[in-house]
Coordinates of N, CA and C in Angstrom, one line a residue:
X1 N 143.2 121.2 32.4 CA 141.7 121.1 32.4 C 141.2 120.7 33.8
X2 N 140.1 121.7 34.6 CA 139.6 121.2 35.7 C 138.5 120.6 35.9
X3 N 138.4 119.7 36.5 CA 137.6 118.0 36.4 C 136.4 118.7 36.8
X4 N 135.4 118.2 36.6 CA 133.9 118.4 37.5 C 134.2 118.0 38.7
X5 N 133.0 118.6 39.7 CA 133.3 118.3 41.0 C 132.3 117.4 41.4
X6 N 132.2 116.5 42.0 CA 131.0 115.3 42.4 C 130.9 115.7 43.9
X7 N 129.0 116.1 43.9 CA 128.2 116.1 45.0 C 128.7 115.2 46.2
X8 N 128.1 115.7 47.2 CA 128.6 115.3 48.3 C 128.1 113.3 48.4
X9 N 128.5 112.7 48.7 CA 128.0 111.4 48.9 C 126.6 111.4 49.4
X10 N 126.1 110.3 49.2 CA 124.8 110.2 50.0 C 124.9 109.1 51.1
X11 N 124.5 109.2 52.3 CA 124.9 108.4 53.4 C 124.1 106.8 53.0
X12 N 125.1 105.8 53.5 CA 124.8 104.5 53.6 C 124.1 104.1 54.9
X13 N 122.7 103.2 55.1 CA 122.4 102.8 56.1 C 122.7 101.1 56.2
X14 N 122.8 100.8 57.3 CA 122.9 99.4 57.9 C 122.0 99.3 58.3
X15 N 120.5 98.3 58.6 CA 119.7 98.2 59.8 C 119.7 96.8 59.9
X16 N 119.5 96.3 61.0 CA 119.6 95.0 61.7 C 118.5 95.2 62.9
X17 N 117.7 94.3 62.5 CA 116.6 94.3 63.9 C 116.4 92.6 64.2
X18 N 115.8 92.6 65.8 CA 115.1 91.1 65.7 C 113.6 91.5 66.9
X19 N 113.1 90.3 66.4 CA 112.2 90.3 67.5 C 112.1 89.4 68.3
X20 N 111.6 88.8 69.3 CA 111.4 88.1 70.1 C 109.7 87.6 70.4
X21 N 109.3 86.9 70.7 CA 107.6 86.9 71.4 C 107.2 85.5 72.3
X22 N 106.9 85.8 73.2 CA 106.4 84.8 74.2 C 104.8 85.0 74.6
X23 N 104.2 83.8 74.2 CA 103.1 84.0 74.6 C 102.6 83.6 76.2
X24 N 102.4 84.7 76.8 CA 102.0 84.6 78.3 C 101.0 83.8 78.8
X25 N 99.6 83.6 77.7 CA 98.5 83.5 78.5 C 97.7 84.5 78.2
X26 N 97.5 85.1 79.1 CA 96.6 86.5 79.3 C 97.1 87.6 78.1
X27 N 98.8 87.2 78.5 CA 99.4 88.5 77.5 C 100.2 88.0 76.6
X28 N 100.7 88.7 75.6 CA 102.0 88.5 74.7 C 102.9 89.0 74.9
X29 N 104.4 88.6 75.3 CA 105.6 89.2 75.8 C 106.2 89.3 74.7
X30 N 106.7 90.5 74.4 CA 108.0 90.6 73.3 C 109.0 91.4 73.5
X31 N 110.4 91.4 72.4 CA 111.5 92.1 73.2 C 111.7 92.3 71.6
X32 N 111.5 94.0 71.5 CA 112.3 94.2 69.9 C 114.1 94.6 69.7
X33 N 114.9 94.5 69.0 CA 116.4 95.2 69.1 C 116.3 95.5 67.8
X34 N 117.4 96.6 68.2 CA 117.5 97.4 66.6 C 119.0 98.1 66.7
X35 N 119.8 97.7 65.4 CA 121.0 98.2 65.3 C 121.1 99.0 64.3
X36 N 121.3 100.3 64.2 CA 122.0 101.2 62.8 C 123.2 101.7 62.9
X37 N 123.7 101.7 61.3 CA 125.1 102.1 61.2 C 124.9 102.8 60.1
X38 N 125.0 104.0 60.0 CA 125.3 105.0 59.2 C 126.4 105.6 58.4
X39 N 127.0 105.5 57.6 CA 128.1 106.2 57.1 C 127.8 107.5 55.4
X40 N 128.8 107.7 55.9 CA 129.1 109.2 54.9 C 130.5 109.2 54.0
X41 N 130.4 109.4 53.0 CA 131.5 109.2 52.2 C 132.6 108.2 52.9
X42 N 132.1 106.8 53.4 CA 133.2 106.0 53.8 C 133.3 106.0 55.3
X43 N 132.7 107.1 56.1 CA 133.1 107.5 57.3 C 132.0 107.2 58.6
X44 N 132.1 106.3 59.8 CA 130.5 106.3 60.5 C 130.7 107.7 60.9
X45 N 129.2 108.0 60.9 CA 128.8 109.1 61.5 C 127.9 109.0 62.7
X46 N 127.3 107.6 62.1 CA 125.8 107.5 63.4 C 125.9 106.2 63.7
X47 N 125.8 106.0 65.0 CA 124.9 104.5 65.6 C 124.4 104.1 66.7
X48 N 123.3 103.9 66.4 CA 122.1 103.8 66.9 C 121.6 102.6 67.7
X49 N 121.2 102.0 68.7 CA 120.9 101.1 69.2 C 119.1 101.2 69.8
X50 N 118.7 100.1 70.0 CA 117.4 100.4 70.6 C 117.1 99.2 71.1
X51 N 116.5 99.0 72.1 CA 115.5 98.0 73.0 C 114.6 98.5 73.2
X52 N 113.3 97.6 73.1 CA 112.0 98.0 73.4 C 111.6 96.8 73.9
X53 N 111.3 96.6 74.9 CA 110.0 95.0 75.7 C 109.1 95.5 75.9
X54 N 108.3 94.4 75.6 CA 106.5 95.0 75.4 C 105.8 94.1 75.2
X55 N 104.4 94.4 75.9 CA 103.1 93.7 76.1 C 101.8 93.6 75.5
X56 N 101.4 92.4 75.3 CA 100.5 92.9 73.9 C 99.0 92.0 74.0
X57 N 98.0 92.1 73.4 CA 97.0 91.7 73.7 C 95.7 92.2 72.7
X58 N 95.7 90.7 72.0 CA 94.0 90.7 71.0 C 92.8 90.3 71.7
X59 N 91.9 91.7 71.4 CA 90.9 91.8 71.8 C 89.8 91.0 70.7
X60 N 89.0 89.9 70.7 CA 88.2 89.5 70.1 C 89.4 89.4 68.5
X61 N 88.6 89.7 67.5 CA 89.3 89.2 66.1 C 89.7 90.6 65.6
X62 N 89.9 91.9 66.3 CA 89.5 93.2 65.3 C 90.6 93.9 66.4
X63 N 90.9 94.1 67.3 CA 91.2 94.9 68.4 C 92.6 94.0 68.8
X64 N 93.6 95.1 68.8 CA 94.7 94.7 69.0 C 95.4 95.8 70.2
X65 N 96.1 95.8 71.0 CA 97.0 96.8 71.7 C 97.7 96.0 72.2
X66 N 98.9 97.2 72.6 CA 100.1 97.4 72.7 C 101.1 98.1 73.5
X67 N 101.7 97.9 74.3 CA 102.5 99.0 75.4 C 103.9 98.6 75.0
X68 N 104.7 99.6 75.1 CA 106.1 99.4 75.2 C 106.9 100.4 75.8
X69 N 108.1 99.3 76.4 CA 109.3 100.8 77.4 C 110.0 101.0 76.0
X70 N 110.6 101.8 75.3 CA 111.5 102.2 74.5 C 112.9 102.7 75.3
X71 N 113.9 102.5 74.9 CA 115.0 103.2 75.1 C 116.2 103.1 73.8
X72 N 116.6 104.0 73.8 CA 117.0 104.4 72.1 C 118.1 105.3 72.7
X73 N 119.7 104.7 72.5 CA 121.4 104.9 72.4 C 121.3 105.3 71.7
X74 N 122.3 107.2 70.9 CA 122.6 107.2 69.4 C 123.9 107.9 69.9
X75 N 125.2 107.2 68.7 CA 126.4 108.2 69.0 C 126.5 108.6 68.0
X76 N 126.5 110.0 67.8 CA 127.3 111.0 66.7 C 128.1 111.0 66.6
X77 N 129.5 110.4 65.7 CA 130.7 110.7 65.8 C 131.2 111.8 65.4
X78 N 130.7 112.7 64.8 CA 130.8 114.0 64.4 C 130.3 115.5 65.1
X79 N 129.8 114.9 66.1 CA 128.6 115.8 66.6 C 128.4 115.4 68.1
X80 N 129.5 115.1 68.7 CA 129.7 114.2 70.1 C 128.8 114.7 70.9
X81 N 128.0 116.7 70.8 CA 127.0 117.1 71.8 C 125.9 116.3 71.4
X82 N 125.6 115.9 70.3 CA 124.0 115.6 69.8 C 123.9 113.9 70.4
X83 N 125.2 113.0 71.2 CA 124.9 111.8 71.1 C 123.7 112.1 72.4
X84 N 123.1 111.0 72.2 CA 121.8 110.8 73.9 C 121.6 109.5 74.4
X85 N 121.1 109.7 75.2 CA 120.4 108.0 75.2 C 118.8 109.1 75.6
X86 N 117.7 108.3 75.0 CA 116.3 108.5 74.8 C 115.6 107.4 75.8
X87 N 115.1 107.8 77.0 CA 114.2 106.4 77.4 C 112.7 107.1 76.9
X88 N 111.4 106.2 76.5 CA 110.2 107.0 76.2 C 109.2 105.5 76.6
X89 N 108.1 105.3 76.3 CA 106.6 105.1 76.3 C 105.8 105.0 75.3
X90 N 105.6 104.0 74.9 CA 104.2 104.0 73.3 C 103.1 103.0 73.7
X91 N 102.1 103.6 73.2 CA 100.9 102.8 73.6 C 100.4 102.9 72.3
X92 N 99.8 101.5 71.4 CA 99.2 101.4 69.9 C 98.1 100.8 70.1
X93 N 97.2 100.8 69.3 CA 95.9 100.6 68.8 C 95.6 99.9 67.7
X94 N 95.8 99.0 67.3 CA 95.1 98.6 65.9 C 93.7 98.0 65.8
X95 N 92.9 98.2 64.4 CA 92.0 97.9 64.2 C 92.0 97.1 63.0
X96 N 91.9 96.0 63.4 CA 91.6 95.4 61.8 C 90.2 95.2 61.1
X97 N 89.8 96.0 60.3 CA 89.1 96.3 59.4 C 88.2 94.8 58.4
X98 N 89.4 94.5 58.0 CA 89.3 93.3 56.8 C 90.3 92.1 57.2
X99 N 90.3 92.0 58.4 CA 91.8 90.9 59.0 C 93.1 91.7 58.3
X100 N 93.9 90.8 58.5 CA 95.1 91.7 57.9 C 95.4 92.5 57.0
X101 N 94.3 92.5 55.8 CA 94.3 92.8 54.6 C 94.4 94.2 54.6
X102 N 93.7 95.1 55.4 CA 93.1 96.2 55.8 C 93.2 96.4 57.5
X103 N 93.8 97.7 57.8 CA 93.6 98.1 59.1 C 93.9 99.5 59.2
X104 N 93.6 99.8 60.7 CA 93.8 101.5 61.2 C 94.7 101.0 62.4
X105 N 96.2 101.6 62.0 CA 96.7 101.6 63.4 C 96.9 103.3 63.9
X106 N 96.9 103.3 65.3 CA 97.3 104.7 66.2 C 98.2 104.2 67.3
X107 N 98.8 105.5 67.0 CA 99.9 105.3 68.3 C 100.6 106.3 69.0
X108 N 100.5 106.4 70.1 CA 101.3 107.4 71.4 C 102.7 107.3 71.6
X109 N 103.3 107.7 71.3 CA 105.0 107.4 71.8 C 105.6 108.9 73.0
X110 N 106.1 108.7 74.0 CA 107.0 110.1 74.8 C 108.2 109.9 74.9
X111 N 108.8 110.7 74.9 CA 110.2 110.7 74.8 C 111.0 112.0 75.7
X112 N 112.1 111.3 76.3 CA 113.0 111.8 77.4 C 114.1 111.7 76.7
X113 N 114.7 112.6 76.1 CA 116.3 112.2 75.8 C 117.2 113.5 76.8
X114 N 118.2 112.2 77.1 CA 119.0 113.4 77.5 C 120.8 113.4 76.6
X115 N 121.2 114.2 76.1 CA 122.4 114.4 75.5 C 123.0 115.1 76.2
X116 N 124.6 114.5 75.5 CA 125.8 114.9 75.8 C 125.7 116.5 76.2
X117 N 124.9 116.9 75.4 CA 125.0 118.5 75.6 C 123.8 119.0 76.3
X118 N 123.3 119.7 77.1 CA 122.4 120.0 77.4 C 121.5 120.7 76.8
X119 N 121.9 121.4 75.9 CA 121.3 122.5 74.7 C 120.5 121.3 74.0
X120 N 120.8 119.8 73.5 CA 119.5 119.3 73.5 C 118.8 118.5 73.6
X121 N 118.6 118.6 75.4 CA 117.9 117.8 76.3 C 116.3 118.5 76.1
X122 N 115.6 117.4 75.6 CA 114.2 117.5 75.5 C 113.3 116.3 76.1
X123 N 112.0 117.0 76.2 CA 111.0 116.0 76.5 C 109.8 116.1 75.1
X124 N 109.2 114.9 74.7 CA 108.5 115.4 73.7 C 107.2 114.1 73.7
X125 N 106.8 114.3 72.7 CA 105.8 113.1 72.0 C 104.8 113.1 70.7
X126 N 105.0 112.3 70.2 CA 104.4 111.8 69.5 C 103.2 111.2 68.9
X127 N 102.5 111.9 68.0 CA 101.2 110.9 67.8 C 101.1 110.2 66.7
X128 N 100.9 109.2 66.1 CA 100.7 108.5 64.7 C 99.1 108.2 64.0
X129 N 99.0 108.1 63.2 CA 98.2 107.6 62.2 C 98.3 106.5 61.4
X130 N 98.0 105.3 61.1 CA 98.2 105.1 59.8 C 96.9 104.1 59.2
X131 N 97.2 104.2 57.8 CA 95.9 103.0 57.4 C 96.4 102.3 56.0
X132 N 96.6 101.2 56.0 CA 97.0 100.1 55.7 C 95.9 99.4 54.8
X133 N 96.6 99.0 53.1 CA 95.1 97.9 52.7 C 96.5 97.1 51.7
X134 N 96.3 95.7 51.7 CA 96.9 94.7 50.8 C 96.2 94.2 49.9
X135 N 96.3 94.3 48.4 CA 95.8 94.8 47.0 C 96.1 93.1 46.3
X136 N 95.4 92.5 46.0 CA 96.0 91.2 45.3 C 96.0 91.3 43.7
X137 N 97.4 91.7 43.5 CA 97.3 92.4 42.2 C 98.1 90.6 41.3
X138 N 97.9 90.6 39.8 CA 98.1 89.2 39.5 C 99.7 88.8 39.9
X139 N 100.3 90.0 39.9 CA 102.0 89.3 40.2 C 102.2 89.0 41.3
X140 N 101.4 90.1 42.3 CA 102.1 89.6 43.8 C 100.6 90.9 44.7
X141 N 100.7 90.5 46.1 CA 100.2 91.2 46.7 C 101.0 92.5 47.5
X142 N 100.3 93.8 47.0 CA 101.1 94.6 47.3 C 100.1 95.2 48.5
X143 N 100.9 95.7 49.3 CA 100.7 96.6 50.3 C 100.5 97.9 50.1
X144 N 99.8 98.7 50.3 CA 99.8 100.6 50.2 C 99.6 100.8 51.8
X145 N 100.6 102.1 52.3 CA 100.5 102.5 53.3 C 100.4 103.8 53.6
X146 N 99.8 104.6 54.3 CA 99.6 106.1 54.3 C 99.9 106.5 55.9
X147 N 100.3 107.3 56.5 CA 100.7 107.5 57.3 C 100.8 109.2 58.1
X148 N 100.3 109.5 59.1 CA 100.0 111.0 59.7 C 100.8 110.7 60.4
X149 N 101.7 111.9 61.0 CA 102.9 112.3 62.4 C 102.6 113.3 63.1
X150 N 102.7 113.6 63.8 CA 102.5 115.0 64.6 C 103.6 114.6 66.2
X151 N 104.8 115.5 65.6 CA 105.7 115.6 66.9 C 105.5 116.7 67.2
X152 N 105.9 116.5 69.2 CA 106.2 118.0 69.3 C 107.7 117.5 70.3
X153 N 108.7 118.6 70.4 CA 110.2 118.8 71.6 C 109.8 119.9 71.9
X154 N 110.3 119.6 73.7 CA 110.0 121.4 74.0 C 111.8 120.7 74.7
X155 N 112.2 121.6 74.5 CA 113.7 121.4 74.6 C 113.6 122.2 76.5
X156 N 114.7 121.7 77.3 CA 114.8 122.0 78.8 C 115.5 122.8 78.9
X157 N 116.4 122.8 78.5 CA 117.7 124.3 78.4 C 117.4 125.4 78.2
X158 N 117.7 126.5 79.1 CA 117.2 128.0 79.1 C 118.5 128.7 78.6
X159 N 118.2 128.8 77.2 CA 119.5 129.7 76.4 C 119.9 131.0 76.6
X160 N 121.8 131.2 77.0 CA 121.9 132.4 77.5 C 121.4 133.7 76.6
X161 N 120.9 133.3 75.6 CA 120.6 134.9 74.7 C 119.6 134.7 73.4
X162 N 118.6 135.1 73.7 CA 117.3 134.5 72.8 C 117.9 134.7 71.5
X163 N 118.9 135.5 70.8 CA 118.9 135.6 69.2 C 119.0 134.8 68.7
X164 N 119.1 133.8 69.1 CA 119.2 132.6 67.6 C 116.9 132.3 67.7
X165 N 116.4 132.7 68.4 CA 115.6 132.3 68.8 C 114.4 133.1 67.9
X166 N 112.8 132.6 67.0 CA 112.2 133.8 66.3 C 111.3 134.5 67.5
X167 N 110.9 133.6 68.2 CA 109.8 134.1 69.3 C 110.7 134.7 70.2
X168 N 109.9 135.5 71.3 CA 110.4 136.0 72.7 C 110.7 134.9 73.2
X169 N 111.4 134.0 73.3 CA 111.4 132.7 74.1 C 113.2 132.8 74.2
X170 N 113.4 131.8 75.3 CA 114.9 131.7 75.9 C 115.1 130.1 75.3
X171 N 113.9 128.9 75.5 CA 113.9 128.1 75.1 C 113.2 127.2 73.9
X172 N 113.9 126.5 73.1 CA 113.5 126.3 71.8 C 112.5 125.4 71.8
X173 N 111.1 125.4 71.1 CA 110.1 124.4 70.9 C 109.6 124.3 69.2
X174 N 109.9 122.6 69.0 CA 109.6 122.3 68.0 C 108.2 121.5 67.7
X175 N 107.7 121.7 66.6 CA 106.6 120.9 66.1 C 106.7 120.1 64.7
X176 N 106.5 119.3 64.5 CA 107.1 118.2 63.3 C 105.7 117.8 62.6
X177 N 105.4 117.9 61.5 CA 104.2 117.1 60.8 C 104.5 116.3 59.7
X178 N 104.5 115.5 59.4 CA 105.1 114.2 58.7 C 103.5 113.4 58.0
X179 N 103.5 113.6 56.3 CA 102.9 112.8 55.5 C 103.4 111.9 55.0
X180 N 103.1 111.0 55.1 CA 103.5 109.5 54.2 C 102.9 108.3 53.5
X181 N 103.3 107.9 52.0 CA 102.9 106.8 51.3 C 103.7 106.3 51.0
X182 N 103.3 104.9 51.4 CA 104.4 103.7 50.8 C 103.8 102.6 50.1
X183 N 104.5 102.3 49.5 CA 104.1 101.1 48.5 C 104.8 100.1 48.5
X184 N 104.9 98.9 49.5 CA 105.5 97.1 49.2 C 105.3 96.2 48.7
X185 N 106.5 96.1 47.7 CA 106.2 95.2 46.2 C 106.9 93.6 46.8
X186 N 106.3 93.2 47.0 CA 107.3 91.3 47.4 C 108.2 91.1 46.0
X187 N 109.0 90.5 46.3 CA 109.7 89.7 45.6 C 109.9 88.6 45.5
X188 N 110.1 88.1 46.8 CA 109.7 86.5 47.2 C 109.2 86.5 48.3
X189 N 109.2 85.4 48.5 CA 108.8 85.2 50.5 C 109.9 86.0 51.0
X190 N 110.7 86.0 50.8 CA 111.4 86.6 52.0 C 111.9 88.2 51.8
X191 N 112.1 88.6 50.4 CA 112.5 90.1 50.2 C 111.2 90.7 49.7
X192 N 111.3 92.4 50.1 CA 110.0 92.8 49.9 C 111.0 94.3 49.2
X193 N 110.5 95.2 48.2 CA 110.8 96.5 47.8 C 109.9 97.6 48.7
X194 N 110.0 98.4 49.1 CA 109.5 99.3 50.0 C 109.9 100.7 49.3
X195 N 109.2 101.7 48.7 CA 108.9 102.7 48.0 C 107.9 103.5 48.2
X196 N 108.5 105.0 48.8 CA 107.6 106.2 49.6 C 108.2 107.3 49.5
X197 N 106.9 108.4 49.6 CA 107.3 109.6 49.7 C 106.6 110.0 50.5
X198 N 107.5 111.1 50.9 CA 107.5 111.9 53.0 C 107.5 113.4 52.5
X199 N 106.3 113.7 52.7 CA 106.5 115.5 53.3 C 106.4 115.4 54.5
X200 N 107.3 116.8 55.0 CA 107.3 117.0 56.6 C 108.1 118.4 56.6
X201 N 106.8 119.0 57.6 CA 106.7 120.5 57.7 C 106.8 120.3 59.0
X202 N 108.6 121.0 59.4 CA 109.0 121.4 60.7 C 108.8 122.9 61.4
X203 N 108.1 122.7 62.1 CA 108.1 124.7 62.8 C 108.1 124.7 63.8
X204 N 110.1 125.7 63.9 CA 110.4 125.8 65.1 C 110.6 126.9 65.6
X205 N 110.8 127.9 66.8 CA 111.1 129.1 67.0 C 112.3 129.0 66.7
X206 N 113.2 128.2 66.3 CA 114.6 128.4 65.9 C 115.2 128.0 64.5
X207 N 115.6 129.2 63.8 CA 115.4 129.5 62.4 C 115.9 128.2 61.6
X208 N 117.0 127.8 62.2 CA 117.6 126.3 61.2 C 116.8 125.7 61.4
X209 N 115.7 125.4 62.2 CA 115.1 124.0 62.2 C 113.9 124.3 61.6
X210 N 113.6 125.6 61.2 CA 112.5 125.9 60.6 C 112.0 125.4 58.7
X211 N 111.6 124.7 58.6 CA 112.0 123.8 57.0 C 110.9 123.3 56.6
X212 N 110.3 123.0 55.9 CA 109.9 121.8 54.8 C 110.6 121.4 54.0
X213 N 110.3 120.1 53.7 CA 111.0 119.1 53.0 C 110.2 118.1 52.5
X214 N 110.7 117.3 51.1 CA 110.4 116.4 50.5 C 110.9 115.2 50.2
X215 N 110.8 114.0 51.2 CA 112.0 113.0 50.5 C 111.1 111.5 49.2
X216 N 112.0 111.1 49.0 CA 111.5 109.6 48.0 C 112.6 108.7 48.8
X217 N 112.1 107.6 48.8 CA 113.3 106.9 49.2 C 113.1 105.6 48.4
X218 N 113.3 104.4 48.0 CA 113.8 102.8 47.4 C 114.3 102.3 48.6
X219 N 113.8 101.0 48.8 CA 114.7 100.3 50.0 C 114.3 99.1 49.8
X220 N 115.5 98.3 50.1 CA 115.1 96.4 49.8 C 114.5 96.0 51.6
X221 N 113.8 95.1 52.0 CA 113.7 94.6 53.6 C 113.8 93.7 53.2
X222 N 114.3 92.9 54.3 CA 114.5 91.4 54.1 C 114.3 90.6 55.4
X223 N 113.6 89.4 55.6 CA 112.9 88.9 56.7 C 113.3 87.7 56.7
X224 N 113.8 86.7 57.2 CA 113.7 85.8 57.5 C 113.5 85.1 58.9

């Protein structure tokens, strides 16, 4: 008798971040780090590193901004052309609305990556949206979060033969649009449940990257 066959695994994430913050005076100094470790049926596939230092500064009780250098390591173990190192630029905006309870944040991010492979070395950037309200519901206060993306990559490599390509182009340019709701349920002071769904409509002149997609995701955070 031949057994059923079980789906591919679904990848495990690791994330580990800290922050840092010094207050300058005039400004707010901070230094964020961020570690991921990805695996696939048992096996790493990805990891990821990031530094960001950055400068910050409240305007009156409502006005918040933000600058940061980003630079972002990732090694593919599987995929040794796709590893990079990323250095980029974000500049944010927040508005608080209702003090913390409620706000509008925006934000500019660019990005330089350059990879192992040249095929894909891109420059790009990003714009955000989001708007934020905390709900005092009798168990706990929950958070709802909604969120707009708009990427674009114009990739630098001039490909020897447009066929993989839909347009008359030699080089590949992407555009990314990303919807999102989330919902943060506390648990205690220190763990929070985080539950959202992401549409995102990719259109690229290059047919695999051409997609929509729908994800849900569950995730525990934890702060101390």
């Amino acid at each position: 008798m031949q057994g059923a066959r079980r789906g591919p695994s679904r990848p495990q994430i690791q994330h580990a971040s800290a922050a840092l913050k010094y207050d300058a005076g005039v400004l707010d100094a901070g230094l964020g780090l961020h570690h991921v470790d990805a695996q696939q049926g048992g096996d790493d596939f990805l990891t990821l590193r990031r530094v960001s230092p950055s400068v910050a500064k409240l305007f009156g009780e409502r006005l918040y901004l933000r600058g940061a250098y980003v630079r972002t390591d990732k090694d593919l173990r599987n995929d040794a052309g796709r590893s990079a190192v990323n250095d980029g630029f974000s500049a944010g905006a927040f508005l608080f609305l209702d003090g913390p309870t409620r706000y509008v944040a925006f934000g500019w991010t660019t990005a330089d990556e350059d990879a192992a492979n040249d095929d894909f070395d891109y420059d790009g950037d990003r714009l955000k949206l989001m708007y934020a309200q905390r709900l005092e519901w009798p168990a706990a206060a929950v958070e709802l979060k909604s969120r707009l993306e708009l990427e674009r990559r114009d990739y630098r490599q001039v490909l020897a033969s447009a066929s993989l390509l839909a347009a008359d182009s030699r080089q590949r340019s992407d555009e990314r649009l990303r919807a999102t709701l989330q919902m943060d349920v506390p648990v205690n002071d220190w763990l929070t449940v985080e539950s959202a769904v992401e549409y995102a409509s990719n259109a690229s002149n290059l047919a695999s990257a051409d997609f929509d997609e729908t994800r849900y995701s569950v995730r525990l955070a934890a702060a101390f």
